[in-house]
Coordinates of C-alpha atoms and ligand atoms in Angstrom, one line a residue:
X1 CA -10.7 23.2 -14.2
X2 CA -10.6 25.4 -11.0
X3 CA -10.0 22.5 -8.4
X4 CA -6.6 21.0 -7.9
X5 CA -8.4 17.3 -9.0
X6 CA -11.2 16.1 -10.2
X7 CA -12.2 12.1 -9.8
X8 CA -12.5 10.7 -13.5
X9 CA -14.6 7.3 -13.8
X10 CA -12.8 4.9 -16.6
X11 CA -16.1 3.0 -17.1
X12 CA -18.0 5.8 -18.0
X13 CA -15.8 8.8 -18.9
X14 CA -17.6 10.9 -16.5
X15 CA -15.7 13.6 -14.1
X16 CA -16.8 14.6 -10.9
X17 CA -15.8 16.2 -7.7
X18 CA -14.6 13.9 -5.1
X19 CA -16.5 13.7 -1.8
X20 CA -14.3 11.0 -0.4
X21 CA -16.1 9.3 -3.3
X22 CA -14.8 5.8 -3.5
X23 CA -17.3 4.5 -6.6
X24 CA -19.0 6.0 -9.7
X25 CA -22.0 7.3 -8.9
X26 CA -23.5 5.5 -12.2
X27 CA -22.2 2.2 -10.7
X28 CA -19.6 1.3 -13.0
X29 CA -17.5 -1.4 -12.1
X30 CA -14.5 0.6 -12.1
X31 CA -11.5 2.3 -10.0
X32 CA -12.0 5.9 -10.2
X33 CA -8.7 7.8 -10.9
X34 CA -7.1 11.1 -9.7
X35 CA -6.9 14.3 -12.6
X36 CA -5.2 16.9 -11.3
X37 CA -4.8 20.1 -12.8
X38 CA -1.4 20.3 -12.5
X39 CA 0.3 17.8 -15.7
X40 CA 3.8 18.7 -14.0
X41 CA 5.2 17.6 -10.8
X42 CA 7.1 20.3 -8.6
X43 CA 8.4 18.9 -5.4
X44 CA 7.7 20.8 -2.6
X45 CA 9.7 21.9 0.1
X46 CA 7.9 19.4 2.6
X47 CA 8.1 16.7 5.2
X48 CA 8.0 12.9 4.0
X49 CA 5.5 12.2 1.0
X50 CA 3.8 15.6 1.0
X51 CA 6.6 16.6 -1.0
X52 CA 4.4 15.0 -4.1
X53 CA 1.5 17.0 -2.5
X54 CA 0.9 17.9 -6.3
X55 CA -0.3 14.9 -6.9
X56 CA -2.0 13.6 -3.9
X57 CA -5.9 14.4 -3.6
X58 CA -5.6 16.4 -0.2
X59 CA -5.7 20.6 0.1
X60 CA -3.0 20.5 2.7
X61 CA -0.5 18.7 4.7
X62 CA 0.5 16.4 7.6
X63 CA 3.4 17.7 8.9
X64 CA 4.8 13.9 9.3
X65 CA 8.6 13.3 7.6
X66 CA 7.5 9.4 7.2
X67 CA 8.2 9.1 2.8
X68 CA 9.2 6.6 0.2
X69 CA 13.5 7.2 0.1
X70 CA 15.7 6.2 -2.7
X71 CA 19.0 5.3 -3.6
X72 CA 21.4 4.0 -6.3
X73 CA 22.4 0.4 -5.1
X74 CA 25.5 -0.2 -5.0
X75 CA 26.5 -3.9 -3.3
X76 CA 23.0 -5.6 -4.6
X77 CA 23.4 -3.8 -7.9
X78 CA 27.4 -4.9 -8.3
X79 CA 26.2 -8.7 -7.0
X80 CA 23.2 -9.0 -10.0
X81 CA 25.5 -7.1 -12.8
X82 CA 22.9 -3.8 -12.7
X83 CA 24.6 -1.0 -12.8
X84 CA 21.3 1.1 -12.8
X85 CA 19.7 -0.2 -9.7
X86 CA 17.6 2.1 -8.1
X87 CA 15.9 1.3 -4.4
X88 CA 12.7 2.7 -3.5
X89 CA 12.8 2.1 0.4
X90 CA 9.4 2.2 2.7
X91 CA 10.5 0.9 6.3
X92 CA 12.4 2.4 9.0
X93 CA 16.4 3.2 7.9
X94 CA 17.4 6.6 10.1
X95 CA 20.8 6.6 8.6
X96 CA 19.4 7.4 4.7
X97 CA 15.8 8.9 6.1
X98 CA 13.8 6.2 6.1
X99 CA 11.3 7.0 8.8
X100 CA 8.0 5.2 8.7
X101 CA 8.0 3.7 11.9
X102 CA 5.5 0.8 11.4
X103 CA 7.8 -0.2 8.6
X104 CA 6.2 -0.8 5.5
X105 CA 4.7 1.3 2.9
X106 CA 1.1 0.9 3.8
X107 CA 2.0 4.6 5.7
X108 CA 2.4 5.7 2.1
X109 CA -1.8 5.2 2.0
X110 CA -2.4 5.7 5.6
X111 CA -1.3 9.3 5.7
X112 CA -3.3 10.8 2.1
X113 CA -6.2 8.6 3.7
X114 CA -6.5 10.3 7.2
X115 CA -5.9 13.9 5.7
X116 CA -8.7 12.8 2.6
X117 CA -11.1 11.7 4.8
X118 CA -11.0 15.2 7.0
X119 CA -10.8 17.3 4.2
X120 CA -13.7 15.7 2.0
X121 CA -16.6 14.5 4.3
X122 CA -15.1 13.8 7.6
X123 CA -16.0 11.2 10.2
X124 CA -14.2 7.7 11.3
X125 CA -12.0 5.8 9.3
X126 CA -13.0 2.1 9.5
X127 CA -10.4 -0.3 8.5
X128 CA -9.8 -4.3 8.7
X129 CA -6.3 -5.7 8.6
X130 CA -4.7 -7.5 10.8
X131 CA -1.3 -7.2 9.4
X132 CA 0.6 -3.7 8.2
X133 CA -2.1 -2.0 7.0
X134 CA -3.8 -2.0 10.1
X135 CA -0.5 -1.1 12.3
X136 CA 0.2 2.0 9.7
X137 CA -3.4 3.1 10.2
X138 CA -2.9 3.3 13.6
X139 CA 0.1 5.0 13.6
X140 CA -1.3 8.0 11.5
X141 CA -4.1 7.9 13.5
X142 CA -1.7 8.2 17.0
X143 CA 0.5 11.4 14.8
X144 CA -2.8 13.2 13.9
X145 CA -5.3 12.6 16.3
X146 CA -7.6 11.0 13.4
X147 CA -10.2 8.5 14.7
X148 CA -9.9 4.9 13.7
X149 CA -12.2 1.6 14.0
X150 CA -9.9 -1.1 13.4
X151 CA -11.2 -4.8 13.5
X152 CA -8.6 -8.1 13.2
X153 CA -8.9 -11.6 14.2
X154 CA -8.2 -12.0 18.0
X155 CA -5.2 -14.3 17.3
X156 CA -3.4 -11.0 15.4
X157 CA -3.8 -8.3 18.2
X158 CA -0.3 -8.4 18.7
X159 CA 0.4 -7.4 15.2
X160 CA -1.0 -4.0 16.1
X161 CA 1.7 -1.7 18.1
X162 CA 2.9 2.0 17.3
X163 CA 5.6 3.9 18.2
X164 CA 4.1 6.9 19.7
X165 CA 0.7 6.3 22.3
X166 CA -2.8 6.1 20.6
X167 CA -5.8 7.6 22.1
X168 CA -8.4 7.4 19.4
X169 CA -8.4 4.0 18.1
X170 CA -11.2 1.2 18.3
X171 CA -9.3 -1.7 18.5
X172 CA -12.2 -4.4 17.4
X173 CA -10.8 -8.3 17.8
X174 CA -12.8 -10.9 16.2
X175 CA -12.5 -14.5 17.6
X176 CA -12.4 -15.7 13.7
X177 CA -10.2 -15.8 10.4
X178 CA -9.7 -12.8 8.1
X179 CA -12.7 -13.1 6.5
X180 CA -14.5 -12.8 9.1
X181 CA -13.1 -9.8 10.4
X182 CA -13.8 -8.2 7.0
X183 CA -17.5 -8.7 7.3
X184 CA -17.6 -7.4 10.7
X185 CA -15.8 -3.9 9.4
X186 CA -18.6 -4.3 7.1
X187 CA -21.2 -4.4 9.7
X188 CA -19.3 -1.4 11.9
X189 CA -19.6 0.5 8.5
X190 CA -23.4 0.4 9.1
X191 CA -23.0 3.1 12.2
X192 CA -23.7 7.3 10.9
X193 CA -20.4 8.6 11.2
X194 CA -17.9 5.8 10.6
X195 CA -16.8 5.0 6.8
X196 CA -14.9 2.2 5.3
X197 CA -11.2 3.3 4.4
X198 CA -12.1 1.2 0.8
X199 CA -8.9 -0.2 -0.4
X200 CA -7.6 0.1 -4.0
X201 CA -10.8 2.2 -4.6
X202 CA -9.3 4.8 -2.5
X203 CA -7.4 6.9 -4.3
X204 CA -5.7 8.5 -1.5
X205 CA -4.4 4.9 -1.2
X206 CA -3.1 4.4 -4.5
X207 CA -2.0 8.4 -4.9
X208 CA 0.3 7.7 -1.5
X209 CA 1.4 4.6 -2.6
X210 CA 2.5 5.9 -5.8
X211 CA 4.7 8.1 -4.5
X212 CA 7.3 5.2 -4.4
X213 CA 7.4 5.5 -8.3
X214 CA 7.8 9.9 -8.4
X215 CA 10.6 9.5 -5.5
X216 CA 12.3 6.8 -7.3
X217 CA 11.9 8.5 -10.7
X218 CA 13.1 12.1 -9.7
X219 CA 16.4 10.4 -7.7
X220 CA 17.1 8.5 -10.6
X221 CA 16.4 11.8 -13.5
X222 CA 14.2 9.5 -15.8
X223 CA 11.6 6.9 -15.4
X224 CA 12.6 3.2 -15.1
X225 CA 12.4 0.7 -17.3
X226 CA 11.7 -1.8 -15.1
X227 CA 10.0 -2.3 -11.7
X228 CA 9.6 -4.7 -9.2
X229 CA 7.3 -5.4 -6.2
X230 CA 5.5 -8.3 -4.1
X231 CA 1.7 -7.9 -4.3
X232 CA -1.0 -9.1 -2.1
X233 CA -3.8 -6.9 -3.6
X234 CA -1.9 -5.2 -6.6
X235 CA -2.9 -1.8 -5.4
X236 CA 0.9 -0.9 -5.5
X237 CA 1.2 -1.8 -9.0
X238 CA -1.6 -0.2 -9.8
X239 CA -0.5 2.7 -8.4
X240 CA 2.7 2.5 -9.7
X241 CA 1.3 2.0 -13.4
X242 CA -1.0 5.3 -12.7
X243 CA 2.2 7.5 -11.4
X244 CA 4.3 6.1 -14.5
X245 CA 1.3 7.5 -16.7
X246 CA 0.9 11.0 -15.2
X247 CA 5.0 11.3 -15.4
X248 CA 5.2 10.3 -19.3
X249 CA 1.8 12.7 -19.8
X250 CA 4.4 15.6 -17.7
X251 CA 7.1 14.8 -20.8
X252 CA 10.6 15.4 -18.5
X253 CA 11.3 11.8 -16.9
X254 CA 10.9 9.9 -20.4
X255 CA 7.9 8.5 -22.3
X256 CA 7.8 5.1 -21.8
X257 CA 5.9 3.1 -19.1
X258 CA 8.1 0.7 -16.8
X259 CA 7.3 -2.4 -17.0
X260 CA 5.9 -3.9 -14.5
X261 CA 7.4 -6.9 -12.9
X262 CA 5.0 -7.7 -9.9
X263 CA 5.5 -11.1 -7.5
X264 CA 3.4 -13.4 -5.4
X265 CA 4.7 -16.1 -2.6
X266 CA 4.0 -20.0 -3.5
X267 CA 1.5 -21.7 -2.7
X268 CA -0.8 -18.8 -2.8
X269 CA -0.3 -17.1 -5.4
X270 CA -3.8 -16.1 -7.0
X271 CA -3.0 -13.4 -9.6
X272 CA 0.0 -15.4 -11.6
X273 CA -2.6 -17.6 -12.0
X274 CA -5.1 -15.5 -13.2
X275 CA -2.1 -13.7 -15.5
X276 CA -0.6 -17.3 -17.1
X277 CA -4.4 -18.6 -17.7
X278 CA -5.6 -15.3 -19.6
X279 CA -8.7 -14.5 -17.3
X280 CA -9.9 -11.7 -16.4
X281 CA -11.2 -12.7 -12.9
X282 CA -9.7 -14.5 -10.1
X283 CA -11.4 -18.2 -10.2
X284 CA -11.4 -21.1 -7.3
X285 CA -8.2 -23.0 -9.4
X286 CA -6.2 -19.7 -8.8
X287 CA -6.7 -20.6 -5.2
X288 CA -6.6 -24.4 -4.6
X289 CA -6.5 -25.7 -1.1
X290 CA -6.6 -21.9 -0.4
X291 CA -6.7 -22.2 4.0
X292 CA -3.7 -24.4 3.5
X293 CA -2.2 -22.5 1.3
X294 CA -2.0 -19.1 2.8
X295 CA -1.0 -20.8 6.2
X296 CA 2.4 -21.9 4.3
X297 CA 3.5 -18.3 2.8
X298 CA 6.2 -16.8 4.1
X299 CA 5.3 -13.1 3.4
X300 CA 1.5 -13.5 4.4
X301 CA 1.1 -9.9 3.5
X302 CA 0.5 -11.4 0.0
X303 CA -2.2 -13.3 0.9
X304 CA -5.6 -11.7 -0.2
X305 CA -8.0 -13.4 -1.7
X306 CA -9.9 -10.6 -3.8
X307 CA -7.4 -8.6 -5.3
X308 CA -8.5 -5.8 -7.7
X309 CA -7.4 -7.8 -11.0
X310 CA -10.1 -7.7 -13.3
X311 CA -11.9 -4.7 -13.0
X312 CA -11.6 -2.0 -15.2
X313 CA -8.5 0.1 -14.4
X314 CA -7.0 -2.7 -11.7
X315 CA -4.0 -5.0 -11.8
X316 CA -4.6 -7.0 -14.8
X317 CA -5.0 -3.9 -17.1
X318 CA -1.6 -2.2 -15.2
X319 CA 0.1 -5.4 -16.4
X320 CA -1.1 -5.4 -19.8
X321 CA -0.9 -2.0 -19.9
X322 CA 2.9 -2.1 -18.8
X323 CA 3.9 -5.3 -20.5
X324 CA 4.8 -6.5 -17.6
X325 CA 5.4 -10.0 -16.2
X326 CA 4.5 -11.9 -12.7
X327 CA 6.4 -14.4 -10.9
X328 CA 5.9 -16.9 -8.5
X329 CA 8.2 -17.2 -5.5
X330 CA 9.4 -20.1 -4.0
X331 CA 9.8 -19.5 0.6
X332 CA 13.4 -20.6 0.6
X333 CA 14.5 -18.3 -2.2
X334 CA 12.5 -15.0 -1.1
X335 CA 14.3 -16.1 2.5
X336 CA 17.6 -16.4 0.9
X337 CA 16.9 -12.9 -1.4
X338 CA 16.1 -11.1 2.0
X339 CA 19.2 -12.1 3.3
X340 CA 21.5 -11.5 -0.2
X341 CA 19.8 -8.0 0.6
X342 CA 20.8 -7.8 4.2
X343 CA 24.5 -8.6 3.5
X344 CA 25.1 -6.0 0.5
X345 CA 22.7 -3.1 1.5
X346 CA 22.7 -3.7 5.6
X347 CA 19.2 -3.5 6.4
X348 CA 16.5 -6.7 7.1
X349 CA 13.5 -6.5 4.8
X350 CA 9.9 -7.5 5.7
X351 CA 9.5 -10.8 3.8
X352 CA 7.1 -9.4 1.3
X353 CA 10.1 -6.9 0.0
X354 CA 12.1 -9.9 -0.1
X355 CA 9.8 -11.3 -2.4
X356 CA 10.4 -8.6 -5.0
X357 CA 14.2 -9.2 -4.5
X358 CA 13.7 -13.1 -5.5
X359 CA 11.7 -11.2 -8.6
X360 CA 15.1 -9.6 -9.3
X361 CA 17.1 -11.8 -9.0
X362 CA 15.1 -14.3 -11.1
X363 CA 14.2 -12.1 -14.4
X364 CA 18.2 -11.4 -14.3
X365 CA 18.9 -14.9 -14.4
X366 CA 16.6 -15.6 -16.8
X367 CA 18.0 -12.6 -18.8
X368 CA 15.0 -10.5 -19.1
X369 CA 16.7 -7.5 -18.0
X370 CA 19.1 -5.7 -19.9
X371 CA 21.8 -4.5 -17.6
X372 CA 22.0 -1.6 -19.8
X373 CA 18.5 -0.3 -18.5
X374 CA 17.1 1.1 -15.6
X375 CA 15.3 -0.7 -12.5
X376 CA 13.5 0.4 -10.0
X377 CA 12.7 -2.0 -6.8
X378 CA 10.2 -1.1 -4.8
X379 CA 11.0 -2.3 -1.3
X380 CA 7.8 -2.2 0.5
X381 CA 9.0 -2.9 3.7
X382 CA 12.4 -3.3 6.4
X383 CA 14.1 -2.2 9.3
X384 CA 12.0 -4.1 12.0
X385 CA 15.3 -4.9 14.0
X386 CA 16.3 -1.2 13.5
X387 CA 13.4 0.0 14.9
X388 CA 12.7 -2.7 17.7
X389 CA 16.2 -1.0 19.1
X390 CA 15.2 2.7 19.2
X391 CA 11.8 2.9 19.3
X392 CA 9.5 2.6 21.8
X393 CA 6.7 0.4 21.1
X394 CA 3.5 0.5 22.3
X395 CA 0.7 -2.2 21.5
X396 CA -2.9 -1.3 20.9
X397 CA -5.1 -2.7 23.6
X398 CA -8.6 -3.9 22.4
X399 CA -11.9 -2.5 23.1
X400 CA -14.3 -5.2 22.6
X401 CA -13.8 -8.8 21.3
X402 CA -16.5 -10.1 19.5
X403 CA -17.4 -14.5 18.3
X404 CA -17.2 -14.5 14.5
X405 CA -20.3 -13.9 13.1
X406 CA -21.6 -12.0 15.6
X407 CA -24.0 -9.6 14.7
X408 CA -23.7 -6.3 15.2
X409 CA -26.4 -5.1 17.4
X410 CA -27.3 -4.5 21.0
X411 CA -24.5 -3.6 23.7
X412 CA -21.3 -4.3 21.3
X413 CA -23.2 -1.5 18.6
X414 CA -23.9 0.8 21.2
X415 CA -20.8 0.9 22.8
X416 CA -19.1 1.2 19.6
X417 CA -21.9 4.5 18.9
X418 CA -20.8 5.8 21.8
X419 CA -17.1 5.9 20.9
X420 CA -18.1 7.2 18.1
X421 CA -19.8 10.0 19.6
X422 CA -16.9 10.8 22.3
X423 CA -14.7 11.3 18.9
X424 CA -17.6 13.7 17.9
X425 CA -17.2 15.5 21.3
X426 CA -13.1 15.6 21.6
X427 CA -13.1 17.0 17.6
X428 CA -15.1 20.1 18.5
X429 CA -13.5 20.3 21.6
Ligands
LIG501 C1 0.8 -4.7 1.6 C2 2.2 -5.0 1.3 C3 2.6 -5.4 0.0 C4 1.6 -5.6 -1.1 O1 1.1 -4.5 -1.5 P1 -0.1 -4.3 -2.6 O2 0.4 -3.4 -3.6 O3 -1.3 -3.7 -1.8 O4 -0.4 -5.7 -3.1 C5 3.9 -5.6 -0.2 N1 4.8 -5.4 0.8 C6 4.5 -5.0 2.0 C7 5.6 -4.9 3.1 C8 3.2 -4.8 2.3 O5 2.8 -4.4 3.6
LIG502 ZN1 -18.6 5.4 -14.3

């Protein structure tokens, strides 16, 4: 093949060029992958994670040093008994590199994205999160100048800051829950012009947030045997799973798949209970009491309630796949792992990466690790109090609030058009 990539559709086999194409065009119920031409990875000599521009489905590059870092452990690996403990950090850590400014790895998806979008059919990114996702995407939106509709529930706003001003974001606050926010995006999506940023089915998302496994891979000199993250949606793991393949199919970092050792944060904790019960879909008694629930977990970034699991090429199939494992995490021990983490390494973690830690720490003392072998942790996120010192912060203001289940019509649409249109103007300008 000519292009650098091609999209391949698991369901059906078929390969296509990508268009910013998030689904098969025959329908199947399936995430479409990356093939790219190129079965070996050479780093290049470039900012952050377009080093593993190889394997990323962009032409060019973001000149934006904000990457995945890693490093051999050494007081968290001498405290468990790994000597082969390698960390995979996504946060902000000046003092090894670590500069993604929103602190967590969702930069890792936000960057491919923005550059994807511009590259392959063009227009404005729509995206709903009220948490890191949504703060990352507006970050890369305030570096490159891409346009962004973001829409969270009113009571998250704050959630939203960056580190450098933003002038093309549509801040959208919903006076509802999550959910509802999610169908408003939906609604925005209706508008020519803006597109929905799609979530594990982007594979700008999962190329960029693979790029944890290829850093921690090449600074170890093999693949792990092991590796550990918290997951909300799985898209990480996924992603993880899908880097693991392309390095074993490249033959020079070993030929086994890690595997994958993936945590959730009690009471909600929807995919371990998919995984112990053998289903293949995510049921109600994955999710009892699930309000209640997700309004006790202490890493809330775990919290979503439709996770990729049992569609074809999604989290359940990376785990099988893998041979992996899932644990549940108790609160007090993902706080006490976050702060065994903080004393040996020296940085604070968001509480989602402390989840992963508990992981750790758990399979070891259950002796599913064999000290002998390698492990990679993925931590997703840290360095808040870092960068609340030397950074300034700068919060994103909202541009209309809207009653949950609105709809999305008269004066709110058309000032949202003509936003939309003022992008329009500024890009040609
Ligand atoms: C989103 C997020 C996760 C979970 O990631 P998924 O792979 O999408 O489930 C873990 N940690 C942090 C810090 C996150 O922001
Ligand atoms: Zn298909």
């Amino acid at each position: 093949m000519r292009e650098k990539y091609l999209l391949r559709c698991p369901g059906c086999g078929r390969s296509f060029p990508d268009h910013y194409t998030l689904d098969c065009p025959s329908g199947c119920d399936a995430l479409l992958r990356t093939v790219y031409a190129g079965r070996r990875l050479t780093p290049r000599n470039l900012p952050g994670i377009f080093r593993y521009k190889d394997w990323l489905p962009v032409e060019g590059h973001l000149r934006l040093d904000a990457g995945p870092i890693s490093y051999e452990s050494v007081g968290l690996a001498r405290e468990l008994g790994l000597p082969h403990l390698t960390v995979t950090f996504s946060g902000y850590w000046p003092e090894r590199g670590g500069r993604m400014e929103t602190c967590s790895f969702k930069e890792l998806e936000a960057q491919p994205t923005v550059l994807r979008l511009r590259e392959k059919g063009g227009g404005v990114l729509q995206v709903s999160s009220a948490g890191n996702t949504g703060r990352a995407f507006c970050q890369a939106s305030g570096l490159t100048g891409a346009p962004v509709v973001v829409v969270v529930p009113a009571a998250a706003a704050d959630r939203l800051w960056t580190t450098i001003p933003t002038a093309n974001v549509c801040l959208i606050t919903v006076d509802g829950d999550y959910s509802d926010s999610i169908a408003f995006g939906g609604e925005v999506c209706t508008l020519p012009g803006i597109v929905p940023e799609g979530g594990a089915k982007n594979v700008a998302r999962r190329d960029g947030m693979g790029t944890v496994m290829l850093d921690g891979t090449l600074a170890a000199g093999r693949l792990p045997d092991y590796y550990f993250q918290a997951v909300g949606s799985g898209t990480g793991g996924i992603a993880a799973w899908e880097a693991a393949e392309r390095m074993v199919a490249g033959g020079r970092f070993g030929s086994r798949l890690p595997e994958l050792y993936l945590s959730q944060n009690l009471p909600f904790v929807p995919m371990v209970r998919a995984w112990e019960a053998g289903r293949d879909a995510i049921v109600a008694e994955d999710m009892p009491d699930t309000e209640a629930s997700i309004a006790r977990v202490y890493a809330d970034v775990l919290t979503n309630r439709h996770p990729p699991w049992g569609i074809r090429g999604g989290v359940r199939d990376a785990l099988a796949a893998s041979g992996g494992r899932m644990y549940a995490v108790a609160n007090e021990d993902a706080r006490s792992a976050g702060r065994l983490f903080s004393d040996t390494e020296e940085i604070d973690l968001d509480p989602a990466a402390a989840v992963a830690v508990a992981s750790l720490v758990r399979a070891v003392e259950e002796g599913f690790i064999d000290p002998g072998k390698r492990v990679l942790l993925n931590v997703t996120g840290g360095g808040y109090e870092r960068a609340a010192e030397d950074l300034d912060r700068y919060p994103v203001e909202p541009f209309i609030r809207v009653a949950a289940g609105e709809a999305f019509e008269g004066e709110v649409r058309d000032a949202v058009r003509d936003w939309v249109a003022e992008q329009e103007v500024a890009a040609r300008a």
